[in-house]
């Protein structure tokens, strides 16, 4: 941590970074963390929809490794970041025979590689403070889902990295956990599952709680993992899916 960062007035408040925080689940997480008292920095390719998130936001293509590393290193220098939510992710639905190698690279770079780059950049500040919370947005697809070969591979990778990081970072007071949402009513969900489609009706009918999840449901789970009082919970995955995994 640089001397300038230590003297910066922005460091007087705990800072949380949310990748992909401009819309949908990421926005709900960012707004919830603001309510919890954090200064939130959204890092996304688009401008945040919520006005309260716009002032500190950084517009970055997180699939670009060099730019991502540069921006995240700058954030780590300017702010005492204690919370990192690796939320950004995209889906490329396709059955096994139709899965494309170009989509494999695209999803791995954005969904997985960005998490590694962001965490490496912000880790020195957390270690220096002897505390931190890292939360990965995985998905219930880690348990298997049709037409999600590549997407499930990326989310499974995040879950595996989280368990490894939890072991490596425990001695520094840093916890690493996953939330695994699904199905959640986001624009991406409805794009892949049109509301009037048989596929959408089948998904909703199979939810034990008989409703779609909301982005705020996931945000509440993230808030729990970020809480100072959750320091004895690490390496875990919390499924936020209305009971789908129970059956």
Coordinates of N, CA and C in Angstrom, one line a residue:
X1 N 0.8 -1.2 0.0 CA 0.0 0.0 0.0 C 0.9 1.2 0.0
X2 N 0.6 2.1 -0.9 CA 1.4 3.3 -1.0 C 1.1 4.3 0.1
X3 N 2.1 5.3 0.3 CA 1.8 6.3 1.3 C 0.7 7.2 0.9
X4 N 0.6 7.5 -0.4 CA -0.5 8.3 -0.9 C -1.9 7.7 -0.6
X5 N -2.0 6.4 -0.8 CA -3.2 5.7 -0.5 C -3.6 5.7 1.0
X6 N -2.6 5.6 1.8 CA -2.8 5.6 3.2 C -3.3 7.0 3.7
X7 N -2.9 8.1 3.0 CA -3.3 9.4 3.4 C -4.6 9.9 2.6
X8 N -5.1 9.1 1.7 CA -6.2 9.5 0.9 C -7.5 9.5 1.7
X9 N -8.3 10.6 1.6 CA -9.5 10.6 2.4 C -10.5 9.5 2.0
X10 N -10.4 9.0 0.8 CA -11.3 7.9 0.4 C -11.1 6.7 1.2
X11 N -10.0 6.5 1.8 CA -9.7 5.3 2.5 C -10.3 5.3 3.9
X12 N -11.0 6.3 4.3 CA -11.6 6.4 5.7 C -12.8 5.5 5.8
X13 N -13.3 5.1 4.6 CA -14.5 4.2 4.6 C -14.2 2.9 3.9
X14 N -14.6 1.8 4.4 CA -14.3 0.5 3.8 C -14.9 0.5 2.4
X15 N -14.1 0.0 1.5 CA -14.4 0.0 0.0 C -14.7 -1.4 -0.5
X16 N -15.8 -1.5 -1.3 CA -16.1 -2.7 -1.9 C -16.1 -2.5 -3.4
X17 N -15.5 -3.5 -4.1 CA -15.4 -3.5 -5.6 C -16.4 -4.6 -6.1
X18 N -17.2 -4.2 -7.0 CA -18.2 -5.2 -7.6 C -18.0 -5.2 -9.1
X19 N -17.5 -6.3 -9.7 CA -17.3 -6.4 -11.1 C -18.7 -6.7 -11.7
X20 N -18.9 -6.2 -12.9 CA -20.2 -6.4 -13.5 C -21.4 -5.9 -12.7
X21 N -21.1 -4.7 -12.0 CA -22.1 -4.2 -11.1 C -23.1 -3.2 -11.6
X22 N -23.1 -3.0 -12.9 CA -23.9 -1.9 -13.5 C -25.4 -2.3 -13.7
X23 N -25.7 -3.6 -13.7 CA -27.0 -4.0 -14.0 C -27.3 -5.3 -13.3
X24 N -28.6 -5.7 -13.2 CA -29.1 -7.0 -12.8 C -28.6 -7.4 -11.4
X25 N -28.0 -8.6 -11.3 CA -27.6 -9.1 -9.9 C -26.4 -8.2 -9.4
X26 N -25.5 -7.8 -10.3 CA -24.4 -7.0 -9.9 C -24.8 -5.7 -9.3
X27 N -25.8 -5.0 -9.9 CA -26.3 -3.8 -9.4 C -27.0 -4.0 -8.1
X28 N -27.8 -5.0 -7.9 CA -28.4 -5.3 -6.6 C -27.4 -5.5 -5.5
X29 N -26.3 -6.2 -5.8 CA -25.2 -6.4 -4.9 C -24.6 -5.1 -4.5
X30 N -24.3 -4.3 -5.5 CA -23.6 -3.0 -5.3 C -24.5 -2.1 -4.4
X31 N -25.8 -2.0 -4.7 CA -26.7 -1.2 -3.9 C -26.9 -1.7 -2.5
X32 N -26.9 -3.0 -2.3 CA -27.0 -3.5 -1.0 C -25.7 -3.2 -0.2
X33 N -24.6 -3.3 -0.8 CA -23.4 -3.0 -0.1 C -23.3 -1.5 0.3
X34 N -23.8 -0.7 -0.6 CA -23.9 0.8 -0.2 C -24.8 0.9 1.0
X35 N -25.9 0.2 1.1 CA -26.8 0.3 2.2 C -26.1 -0.2 3.5
X36 N -25.2 -1.2 3.3 CA -24.4 -1.8 4.4 C -23.3 -0.8 4.9
X37 N -23.1 0.3 4.2 CA -22.1 1.3 4.6 C -20.8 1.3 3.9
X38 N -20.7 0.5 2.8 CA -19.5 0.5 2.0 C -19.5 1.6 1.0
X39 N -18.3 2.1 0.7 CA -18.1 2.9 -0.6 C -18.0 1.8 -1.7
X40 N -18.8 1.9 -2.7 CA -18.8 0.8 -3.7 C -18.3 1.4 -5.0
X41 N -17.3 0.6 -5.6 CA -16.8 0.9 -6.9 C -17.2 -0.2 -7.9
X42 N -18.1 0.2 -8.8 CA -18.5 -0.7 -9.8 C -17.5 -0.7 -11.0
X43 N -17.2 -1.9 -11.4 CA -16.3 -2.0 -12.6 C -17.0 -2.8 -13.6
X44 N -17.4 -2.2 -14.7 CA -18.2 -2.8 -15.7 C -17.9 -2.2 -17.1
X45 N -18.4 -2.8 -18.1 CA -18.2 -2.3 -19.5 C -19.2 -1.2 -19.8
X46 N -20.2 -1.1 -19.1 CA -21.2 -0.1 -19.3 C -21.4 0.8 -18.0
X47 N -22.0 1.9 -18.2 CA -22.3 2.8 -17.1 C -23.4 2.3 -16.2
X48 N -23.2 2.3 -14.8 CA -24.2 1.8 -13.9 C -25.6 2.5 -14.2
X49 N -26.7 1.7 -14.1 CA -28.0 2.3 -14.2 C -28.4 3.2 -13.0
X50 N -27.9 2.7 -11.8 CA -28.3 3.5 -10.6 C -27.4 4.7 -10.4
X51 N -28.0 5.8 -10.2 CA -27.2 7.1 -10.1 C -26.2 7.0 -8.9
X52 N -26.6 6.4 -7.8 CA -25.7 6.4 -6.7 C -24.4 5.6 -6.9
X53 N -24.4 4.8 -8.0 CA -23.2 4.0 -8.3 C -22.3 4.6 -9.4
X54 N -22.7 5.7 -9.9 CA -22.1 6.3 -11.1 C -20.8 7.1 -10.8
X55 N -20.8 7.7 -9.7 CA -19.6 8.6 -9.4 C -18.3 7.9 -9.3
X56 N -18.3 6.7 -8.7 CA -17.0 6.0 -8.5 C -16.8 4.9 -9.5
X57 N -17.7 4.7 -10.4 CA -17.6 3.6 -11.3 C -16.5 3.7 -12.3
X58 N -16.0 2.6 -12.8 CA -15.0 2.5 -13.8 C -15.5 1.7 -15.0
X59 N -15.5 2.3 -16.2 CA -16.0 1.5 -17.3 C -14.8 0.8 -18.0
X60 N -14.8 -0.5 -17.9 CA -13.7 -1.3 -18.3 C -14.2 -2.6 -19.0
X61 N -13.6 -3.0 -20.0 CA -13.9 -4.3 -20.6 C -13.1 -5.3 -19.9
X62 N -13.7 -6.0 -19.0 CA -13.0 -7.0 -18.1 C -12.5 -8.2 -18.8
X63 N -12.8 -8.3 -20.1 CA -12.3 -9.4 -20.9 C -10.9 -9.0 -21.4
X64 N -10.5 -7.7 -21.3 CA -9.2 -7.3 -21.7 C -8.3 -7.4 -20.5
X65 N -7.4 -8.3 -20.5 CA -6.5 -8.6 -19.3 C -5.6 -7.4 -19.0
X66 N -5.0 -6.8 -19.9 CA -4.1 -5.7 -19.7 C -4.8 -4.5 -19.1
X67 N -5.9 -4.1 -19.7 CA -6.6 -2.9 -19.2 C -7.2 -3.2 -17.8
X68 N -7.7 -4.4 -17.6 CA -8.3 -4.8 -16.3 C -7.2 -4.7 -15.2
X69 N -6.1 -5.3 -15.5 CA -5.0 -5.2 -14.5 C -4.6 -3.8 -14.2
X70 N -4.5 -3.0 -15.2 CA -4.1 -1.6 -15.0 C -5.2 -0.8 -14.1
X71 N -6.4 -1.0 -14.4 CA -7.5 -0.3 -13.6 C -7.6 -0.8 -12.2
X72 N -7.5 -2.1 -12.1 CA -7.7 -2.7 -10.7 C -6.5 -2.4 -9.8
X73 N -5.3 -2.3 -10.4 CA -4.1 -1.9 -9.7 C -4.2 -0.5 -9.2
X74 N -4.8 0.4 -10.1 CA -5.0 1.8 -9.7 C -6.0 1.9 -8.6
X75 N -7.1 1.1 -8.6 CA -8.1 1.1 -7.5 C -7.4 0.6 -6.2
X76 N -6.6 -0.4 -6.3 CA -5.9 -0.9 -5.1 C -5.0 0.1 -4.5
X77 N -4.4 1.0 -5.3 CA -3.5 2.0 -4.9 C -4.2 3.2 -4.2
X78 N -5.4 3.5 -4.8 CA -6.1 4.7 -4.3 C -7.1 4.4 -3.1
X79 N -7.5 3.2 -3.0 CA -8.5 2.9 -2.0 C -8.1 1.7 -1.1
X80 N -8.5 1.7 0.1 CA -8.3 0.5 1.0 C -9.4 -0.5 0.8
X81 N -9.4 -1.2 -0.2 CA -10.4 -2.2 -0.6 C -10.4 -3.4 0.4
X82 N -11.5 -3.7 1.0 CA -11.6 -4.8 1.9 C -12.6 -5.9 1.4
X83 N -13.4 -5.5 0.3 CA -14.4 -6.4 -0.2 C -14.3 -6.5 -1.7
X84 N -14.3 -7.7 -2.3 CA -14.2 -7.8 -3.7 C -15.3 -8.8 -4.1
X85 N -16.2 -8.4 -5.0 CA -17.2 -9.3 -5.5 C -17.0 -9.6 -6.9
X86 N -16.5 -10.8 -7.2 CA -16.2 -11.2 -8.6 C -17.5 -11.7 -9.2
X87 N -18.3 -10.8 -9.7 CA -19.7 -11.0 -10.2 C -19.8 -11.1 -11.7
X88 N -19.0 -10.5 -12.4 CA -19.2 -10.4 -13.9 C -19.3 -11.7 -14.5
X89 N -20.2 -11.8 -15.5 CA -20.3 -13.1 -16.2 C -21.3 -13.0 -17.4
X90 N -21.0 -13.8 -18.4 CA -21.9 -13.9 -19.5 C -22.2 -15.4 -19.8
X91 N -23.3 -15.6 -20.5 CA -23.7 -17.0 -20.9 C -23.7 -17.1 -22.4
X92 N -23.4 -18.3 -22.9 CA -23.5 -18.6 -24.3 C -24.1 -20.0 -24.4
X93 N -25.5 -20.0 -24.3 CA -26.2 -21.3 -24.2 C -26.0 -22.1 -25.5
X94 N -25.6 -23.4 -25.4 CA -25.5 -24.3 -26.5 C -25.4 -25.7 -26.0
X95 N -26.0 -26.6 -26.8 CA -25.8 -28.0 -26.5 C -24.4 -28.4 -26.8
X96 N -24.0 -29.5 -26.3 CA -22.6 -30.0 -26.4 C -22.1 -30.0 -27.9
X97 N -22.9 -30.5 -28.8 CA -22.4 -30.6 -30.2 C -22.3 -29.2 -30.8
X98 N -23.0 -28.2 -30.2 CA -23.0 -26.9 -30.8 C -22.1 -25.9 -30.1
X99 N -21.4 -26.3 -29.0 CA -20.5 -25.4 -28.3 C -19.3 -25.0 -29.2
X100 N -19.0 -23.7 -29.1 CA -18.0 -23.2 -30.0 C -16.7 -22.8 -29.2
X101 N -15.6 -23.1 -29.8 CA -14.3 -22.8 -29.1 C -14.1 -21.3 -28.9
X102 N -14.6 -20.5 -29.8 CA -14.5 -19.1 -29.6 C -15.3 -18.6 -28.4
X103 N -16.5 -19.2 -28.1 CA -17.2 -18.9 -26.9 C -16.5 -19.4 -25.7
X104 N -15.8 -20.5 -25.8 CA -15.0 -21.0 -24.6 C -14.0 -20.0 -24.2
X105 N -13.3 -19.5 -25.1 CA -12.3 -18.5 -24.8 C -12.9 -17.2 -24.3
X106 N -14.0 -16.8 -24.9 CA -14.7 -15.6 -24.5 C -15.2 -15.6 -23.0
X107 N -15.9 -16.7 -22.7 CA -16.4 -16.9 -21.4 C -15.3 -17.1 -20.3
X108 N -14.3 -17.9 -20.7 CA -13.2 -18.1 -19.7 C -12.5 -16.8 -19.4
X109 N -12.3 -16.0 -20.4 CA -11.5 -14.8 -20.2 C -12.3 -13.8 -19.3
X110 N -13.6 -13.7 -19.6 CA -14.4 -12.7 -18.8 C -14.9 -13.3 -17.5
X111 N -15.4 -14.5 -17.4 CA -16.0 -15.1 -16.2 C -14.9 -15.5 -15.2
X112 N -13.8 -16.0 -15.7 CA -12.8 -16.6 -14.8 C -11.5 -15.8 -14.7
X113 N -10.9 -15.5 -15.9 CA -9.6 -14.8 -15.8 C -9.7 -13.4 -15.1
X114 N -10.9 -12.7 -15.4 CA -11.0 -11.4 -14.7 C -11.0 -11.5 -13.2
X115 N -11.6 -12.6 -12.7 CA -11.6 -12.8 -11.2 C -10.2 -13.0 -10.7
X116 N -9.4 -13.7 -11.4 CA -8.0 -13.9 -11.0 C -7.2 -12.6 -11.0
X117 N -7.4 -11.8 -12.1 CA -6.7 -10.6 -12.2 C -7.1 -9.6 -11.1
X118 N -8.4 -9.5 -10.9 CA -8.9 -8.5 -9.9 C -8.5 -8.9 -8.5
X119 N -8.5 -10.2 -8.2 CA -8.2 -10.6 -6.9 C -6.7 -10.4 -6.7
X120 N -5.8 -10.7 -7.6 CA -4.4 -10.5 -7.5 C -4.1 -9.0 -7.3
X121 N -4.8 -8.1 -8.0 CA -4.5 -6.7 -7.8 C -4.9 -6.1 -6.5
X122 N -6.0 -6.6 -5.9 CA -6.5 -6.1 -4.7 C -6.1 -6.8 -3.4
X123 N -5.5 -7.9 -3.6 CA -5.0 -8.7 -2.5 C -4.0 -8.1 -1.6
X124 N -3.0 -7.3 -2.1 CA -2.0 -6.7 -1.2 C -2.6 -5.8 -0.2
X125 N -3.7 -5.1 -0.6 CA -4.3 -4.2 0.4 C -5.0 -4.9 1.5
X126 N -5.7 -6.0 1.1 CA -6.4 -6.8 2.1 C -5.4 -7.5 3.1
X127 N -4.3 -8.0 2.5 CA -3.3 -8.6 3.4 C -2.6 -7.6 4.3
X128 N -2.4 -6.4 3.8 CA -1.8 -5.4 4.7 C -2.7 -5.0 5.9
X129 N -4.0 -5.1 5.6 CA -5.0 -4.8 6.7 C -5.3 -6.0 7.6
X130 N -4.9 -7.2 7.1 CA -5.2 -8.4 7.9 C -6.6 -8.8 7.9
X131 N -7.4 -8.4 6.8 CA -8.8 -8.8 6.7 C -9.3 -8.6 5.3
X132 N -10.3 -9.2 5.0 CA -10.9 -9.1 3.6 C -12.0 -10.1 3.4
X133 N -12.9 -9.8 2.4 CA -13.9 -10.7 2.0 C -13.9 -10.7 0.5
X134 N -13.8 -11.9 -0.1 CA -13.9 -12.1 -1.5 C -15.1 -13.0 -1.7
X135 N -16.0 -12.6 -2.6 CA -17.2 -13.4 -2.9 C -17.3 -13.6 -4.4
X136 N -17.4 -14.9 -4.8 CA -17.6 -15.2 -6.3 C -19.0 -15.5 -6.6
X137 N -19.5 -15.0 -7.7 CA -20.8 -15.3 -8.2 C -20.7 -16.5 -9.1
X138 N -21.0 -17.7 -8.5 CA -21.0 -18.9 -9.3 C -22.4 -19.1 -9.8
X139 N -23.0 -20.3 -9.8 CA -24.3 -20.5 -10.3 C -24.7 -21.9 -9.9
X140 N -26.0 -22.2 -9.9 CA -26.5 -23.5 -9.7 C -26.1 -24.5 -10.8
X141 N -25.6 -23.9 -12.0 CA -25.2 -24.7 -13.1 C -24.0 -25.6 -12.7
X142 N -23.3 -25.3 -11.6 CA -22.2 -26.1 -11.2 C -22.7 -27.5 -10.9
X143 N -24.0 -27.7 -10.7 CA -24.5 -29.0 -10.4 C -25.0 -29.7 -11.7
X144 N -24.9 -29.0 -12.8 CA -25.3 -29.5 -14.1 C -26.5 -28.9 -14.7
X145 N -26.5 -28.5 -15.9 CA -27.7 -28.0 -16.6 C -27.5 -28.1 -18.1
X146 N -28.6 -28.5 -18.8 CA -28.5 -28.7 -20.2 C -28.2 -27.4 -20.9
X147 N -27.4 -27.5 -22.0 CA -27.1 -26.4 -22.9 C -26.2 -25.4 -22.2
X148 N -25.4 -25.8 -21.2 CA -24.5 -24.9 -20.4 C -23.1 -25.4 -20.3
X149 N -22.6 -26.2 -21.3 CA -21.3 -26.8 -21.2 C -20.2 -25.8 -20.8
X150 N -20.1 -24.7 -21.6 CA -19.1 -23.7 -21.3 C -19.3 -22.9 -20.1
X151 N -20.6 -22.4 -20.0 CA -20.9 -21.6 -18.8 C -20.7 -22.3 -17.5
X152 N -21.1 -23.6 -17.4 CA -21.0 -24.3 -16.2 C -19.5 -24.6 -15.9
X153 N -18.7 -24.7 -17.0 CA -17.2 -24.9 -16.8 C -16.6 -23.7 -16.1
X154 N -17.1 -22.5 -16.6 CA -16.5 -21.3 -16.0 C -16.9 -21.1 -14.5
X155 N -18.2 -21.4 -14.2 CA -18.7 -21.3 -12.9 C -18.1 -22.3 -11.9
X156 N -17.9 -23.5 -12.5 CA -17.2 -24.5 -11.7 C -15.8 -24.1 -11.4
X157 N -15.1 -23.5 -12.4 CA -13.8 -23.0 -12.1 C -13.7 -22.0 -11.0
X158 N -14.7 -21.1 -11.0 CA -14.7 -20.1 -9.9 C -14.9 -20.7 -8.6
X159 N -15.8 -21.7 -8.5 CA -16.0 -22.4 -7.3 C -14.7 -23.1 -6.8
X160 N -14.0 -23.7 -7.7 CA -12.8 -24.4 -7.3 C -11.7 -23.5 -6.9
X161 N -11.6 -22.3 -7.6 CA -10.6 -21.3 -7.2 C -10.9 -20.8 -5.8
X162 N -12.2 -20.6 -5.5 CA -12.6 -20.0 -4.2 C -12.2 -20.9 -3.1
X163 N -12.4 -22.2 -3.3 CA -12.0 -23.2 -2.2 C -10.5 -23.2 -2.0
X164 N -9.7 -23.1 -3.1 CA -8.3 -23.0 -3.0 C -7.8 -21.7 -2.3
X165 N -8.4 -20.6 -2.8 CA -8.0 -19.3 -2.2 C -8.4 -19.2 -0.7
X166 N -9.5 -19.9 -0.3 CA -9.9 -19.9 1.1 C -8.8 -20.5 1.9
X167 N -8.2 -21.5 1.5 CA -7.1 -22.2 2.2 C -5.9 -21.3 2.3
X168 N -5.6 -20.7 1.1 CA -4.3 -19.9 1.0 C -4.4 -18.6 1.8
X169 N -5.6 -18.0 1.9 CA -5.8 -16.7 2.5 C -6.3 -16.7 3.9
X170 N -6.6 -17.8 4.4 CA -7.2 -17.9 5.8 C -6.3 -17.3 6.8
X171 N -5.0 -17.5 6.7 CA -4.1 -17.0 7.7 C -4.0 -15.5 7.7
X172 N -4.5 -14.8 6.6 CA -4.5 -13.4 6.5 C -5.8 -12.8 6.9
X173 N -6.7 -13.6 7.4 CA -8.0 -13.0 7.8 C -8.9 -12.7 6.7
X174 N -8.6 -13.3 5.5 CA -9.4 -13.1 4.3 C -10.3 -14.4 4.0
X175 N -11.6 -14.2 3.9 CA -12.5 -15.3 3.6 C -12.8 -15.2 2.1
X176 N -13.1 -16.4 1.5 CA -13.5 -16.5 0.1 C -14.6 -17.5 0.0
X177 N -15.8 -17.0 -0.5 CA -17.0 -17.8 -0.6 C -17.7 -17.6 -1.9
X178 N -18.6 -18.4 -2.2 CA -19.4 -18.3 -3.4 C -20.9 -18.2 -3.1
X179 N -21.6 -17.4 -3.9 CA -23.0 -17.5 -4.0 C -23.3 -18.2 -5.3
X180 N -24.4 -19.1 -5.3 CA -24.7 -19.8 -6.5 C -26.2 -19.6 -6.9
X181 N -26.5 -18.5 -7.6 CA -27.9 -18.2 -7.9 C -28.5 -19.1 -9.0
X182 N -29.8 -19.0 -9.0 CA -30.6 -19.5 -10.1 C -31.8 -20.2 -9.6
X183 N -32.9 -20.0 -10.4 CA -33.1 -19.1 -11.5 C -33.5 -17.7 -10.9
X184 N -32.8 -16.7 -11.5 CA -33.0 -15.3 -11.0 C -33.6 -14.5 -12.2
X185 N -34.6 -13.6 -11.9 CA -35.3 -12.8 -12.9 C -34.4 -11.7 -13.3
X186 N -33.5 -11.9 -14.3 CA -32.6 -10.9 -14.8 C -32.9 -10.7 -16.3
X187 N -32.4 -9.7 -16.9 CA -32.6 -9.5 -18.3 C -31.9 -10.7 -19.1
X188 N -30.8 -11.2 -18.6 CA -30.1 -12.3 -19.3 C -31.0 -13.6 -19.2
X189 N -31.6 -13.8 -18.0 CA -32.5 -15.0 -17.9 C -33.6 -14.9 -18.9
X190 N -34.3 -13.8 -19.0 CA -35.4 -13.7 -19.9 C -35.0 -13.7 -21.4
X191 N -33.8 -13.3 -21.6 CA -33.3 -13.3 -23.0 C -33.1 -14.8 -23.4
X192 N -32.5 -15.6 -22.5 CA -32.3 -17.0 -22.8 C -33.5 -17.9 -22.6
X193 N -34.5 -17.4 -21.9 CA -35.7 -18.1 -21.6 C -36.9 -17.2 -21.7
X194 N -37.3 -16.9 -23.0 CA -38.4 -16.0 -23.2 C -39.6 -16.3 -22.3
X195 N -40.3 -15.3 -21.7 CA -41.3 -15.5 -20.7 C -42.5 -16.4 -21.1
X196 N -42.8 -16.4 -22.4 CA -43.9 -17.2 -22.9 C -43.5 -18.6 -23.4
X197 N -42.2 -18.9 -23.3 CA -41.7 -20.1 -23.8 C -42.0 -21.3 -22.9
X198 N -42.1 -22.5 -23.5 CA -42.3 -23.7 -22.7 C -41.1 -23.9 -21.7
X199 N -39.9 -23.5 -22.2 CA -38.7 -23.7 -21.3 C -38.8 -22.8 -20.1
X200 N -39.2 -21.6 -20.2 CA -39.4 -20.7 -19.0 C -40.4 -21.3 -18.1
X201 N -41.6 -21.7 -18.6 CA -42.6 -22.3 -17.8 C -42.1 -23.5 -17.0
X202 N -41.4 -24.3 -17.7 CA -40.9 -25.5 -17.1 C -39.9 -25.2 -15.9
X203 N -39.1 -24.2 -16.1 CA -38.1 -23.8 -15.1 C -38.8 -23.3 -13.9
X204 N -39.8 -22.4 -14.1 CA -40.5 -21.8 -13.0 C -41.4 -22.9 -12.2
X205 N -42.0 -23.8 -13.0 CA -42.8 -24.9 -12.3 C -41.9 -25.8 -11.4
X206 N -40.6 -25.9 -11.7 CA -39.7 -26.7 -11.0 C -39.1 -26.1 -9.8
X207 N -39.4 -24.8 -9.5 CA -38.9 -24.1 -8.3 C -39.8 -24.4 -7.1
X208 N -39.3 -25.1 -6.1 CA -40.1 -25.4 -4.9 C -40.8 -24.3 -4.3
X209 N -40.1 -23.1 -4.2 CA -40.8 -21.9 -3.6 C -41.8 -21.2 -4.6
X210 N -41.9 -21.8 -5.8 CA -43.0 -21.3 -6.7 C -42.9 -19.9 -7.1
X211 N -41.7 -19.4 -7.2 CA -41.4 -18.0 -7.7 C -40.0 -17.9 -8.2
X212 N -39.8 -16.9 -9.1 CA -38.5 -16.6 -9.6 C -37.7 -15.9 -8.5
X213 N -36.4 -16.1 -8.4 CA -35.6 -15.4 -7.5 C -35.4 -14.0 -8.0
X214 N -35.1 -13.0 -7.1 CA -34.9 -11.6 -7.5 C -33.4 -11.3 -7.3
X215 N -32.8 -10.4 -8.0 CA -31.4 -10.0 -7.8 C -31.2 -9.7 -6.3
X216 N -32.1 -9.1 -5.6 CA -32.0 -8.7 -4.2 C -31.8 -10.0 -3.3
X217 N -32.3 -11.1 -3.7 CA -32.1 -12.3 -3.0 C -30.6 -12.7 -3.0
X218 N -30.0 -12.6 -4.1 CA -28.6 -12.9 -4.2 C -27.7 -11.8 -3.4
X219 N -28.2 -10.6 -3.5 CA -27.5 -9.5 -2.8 C -27.5 -9.7 -1.3
X220 N -28.5 -10.2 -0.8 CA -28.6 -10.5 0.6 C -27.6 -11.5 1.1
X221 N -27.5 -12.6 0.2 CA -26.5 -13.6 0.5 C -25.1 -13.1 0.5
X222 N -24.8 -12.2 -0.5 CA -23.5 -11.6 -0.6 C -23.2 -10.7 0.6
X223 N -24.2 -10.0 1.0 CA -24.1 -9.2 2.2 C -23.7 -10.0 3.4
X224 N -24.2 -11.2 3.6 CA -23.9 -12.0 4.7 C -22.4 -12.4 4.7
X225 N -21.9 -12.8 3.5 CA -20.5 -13.2 3.4 C -19.6 -12.0 3.6
X226 N -20.0 -10.8 3.3 CA -19.2 -9.6 3.4 C -19.2 -9.1 4.9
X227 N -20.1 -9.5 5.7 CA -20.2 -9.0 7.0 C -19.0 -9.4 7.9
X228 N -18.6 -8.4 8.7 CA -17.4 -8.7 9.6 C -17.7 -9.9 10.5
X229 N -19.0 -10.1 10.8 CA -19.4 -11.2 11.7 C -19.4 -12.6 11.0
X230 N -19.1 -12.6 9.8 CA -19.1 -13.9 9.0 C -17.7 -14.4 8.8
X231 N -16.8 -14.0 9.7 CA -15.4 -14.3 9.5 C -15.0 -15.7 9.8
X232 N -15.9 -16.6 10.3 CA -15.6 -18.0 10.5 C -16.2 -18.8 9.4
X233 N -16.6 -18.2 8.3 CA -17.2 -18.9 7.2 C -16.3 -18.7 5.9
X234 N -15.7 -19.7 5.4 CA -14.9 -19.6 4.2 C -14.9 -20.9 3.5
X235 N -14.7 -20.7 2.1 CA -14.6 -21.9 1.3 C -16.0 -22.5 1.0
X236 N -17.0 -21.8 1.2 CA -18.4 -22.3 1.1 C -19.1 -21.8 -0.1
X237 N -20.1 -22.5 -0.5 CA -21.0 -22.1 -1.6 C -22.4 -22.1 -1.1
X238 N -23.1 -21.0 -1.2 CA -24.5 -20.8 -0.8 C -25.4 -20.8 -2.0
X239 N -26.2 -21.7 -2.2 CA -27.1 -21.8 -3.3 C -28.4 -20.9 -3.0
X240 N -28.6 -19.9 -3.9 CA -29.7 -19.0 -3.8 C -30.7 -19.3 -4.9
X241 N -31.5 -20.4 -4.8 CA -32.2 -20.9 -5.9 C -33.6 -21.4 -5.6
X242 N -34.2 -21.0 -4.5 CA -35.6 -21.3 -4.3 C -35.8 -22.8 -4.0
X243 N -34.7 -23.5 -3.6 CA -34.9 -24.9 -3.3 C -34.7 -25.9 -4.4
X244 N -34.2 -25.3 -5.6 CA -34.1 -26.2 -6.7 C -33.1 -27.3 -6.5
X245 N -32.0 -27.0 -5.7 CA -31.0 -28.0 -5.5 C -31.4 -29.1 -4.5
X246 N -32.5 -28.9 -3.7 CA -32.9 -29.9 -2.8 C -33.5 -31.1 -3.5
X247 N -34.3 -30.9 -4.5 CA -34.8 -32.0 -5.2 C -33.8 -32.8 -6.0

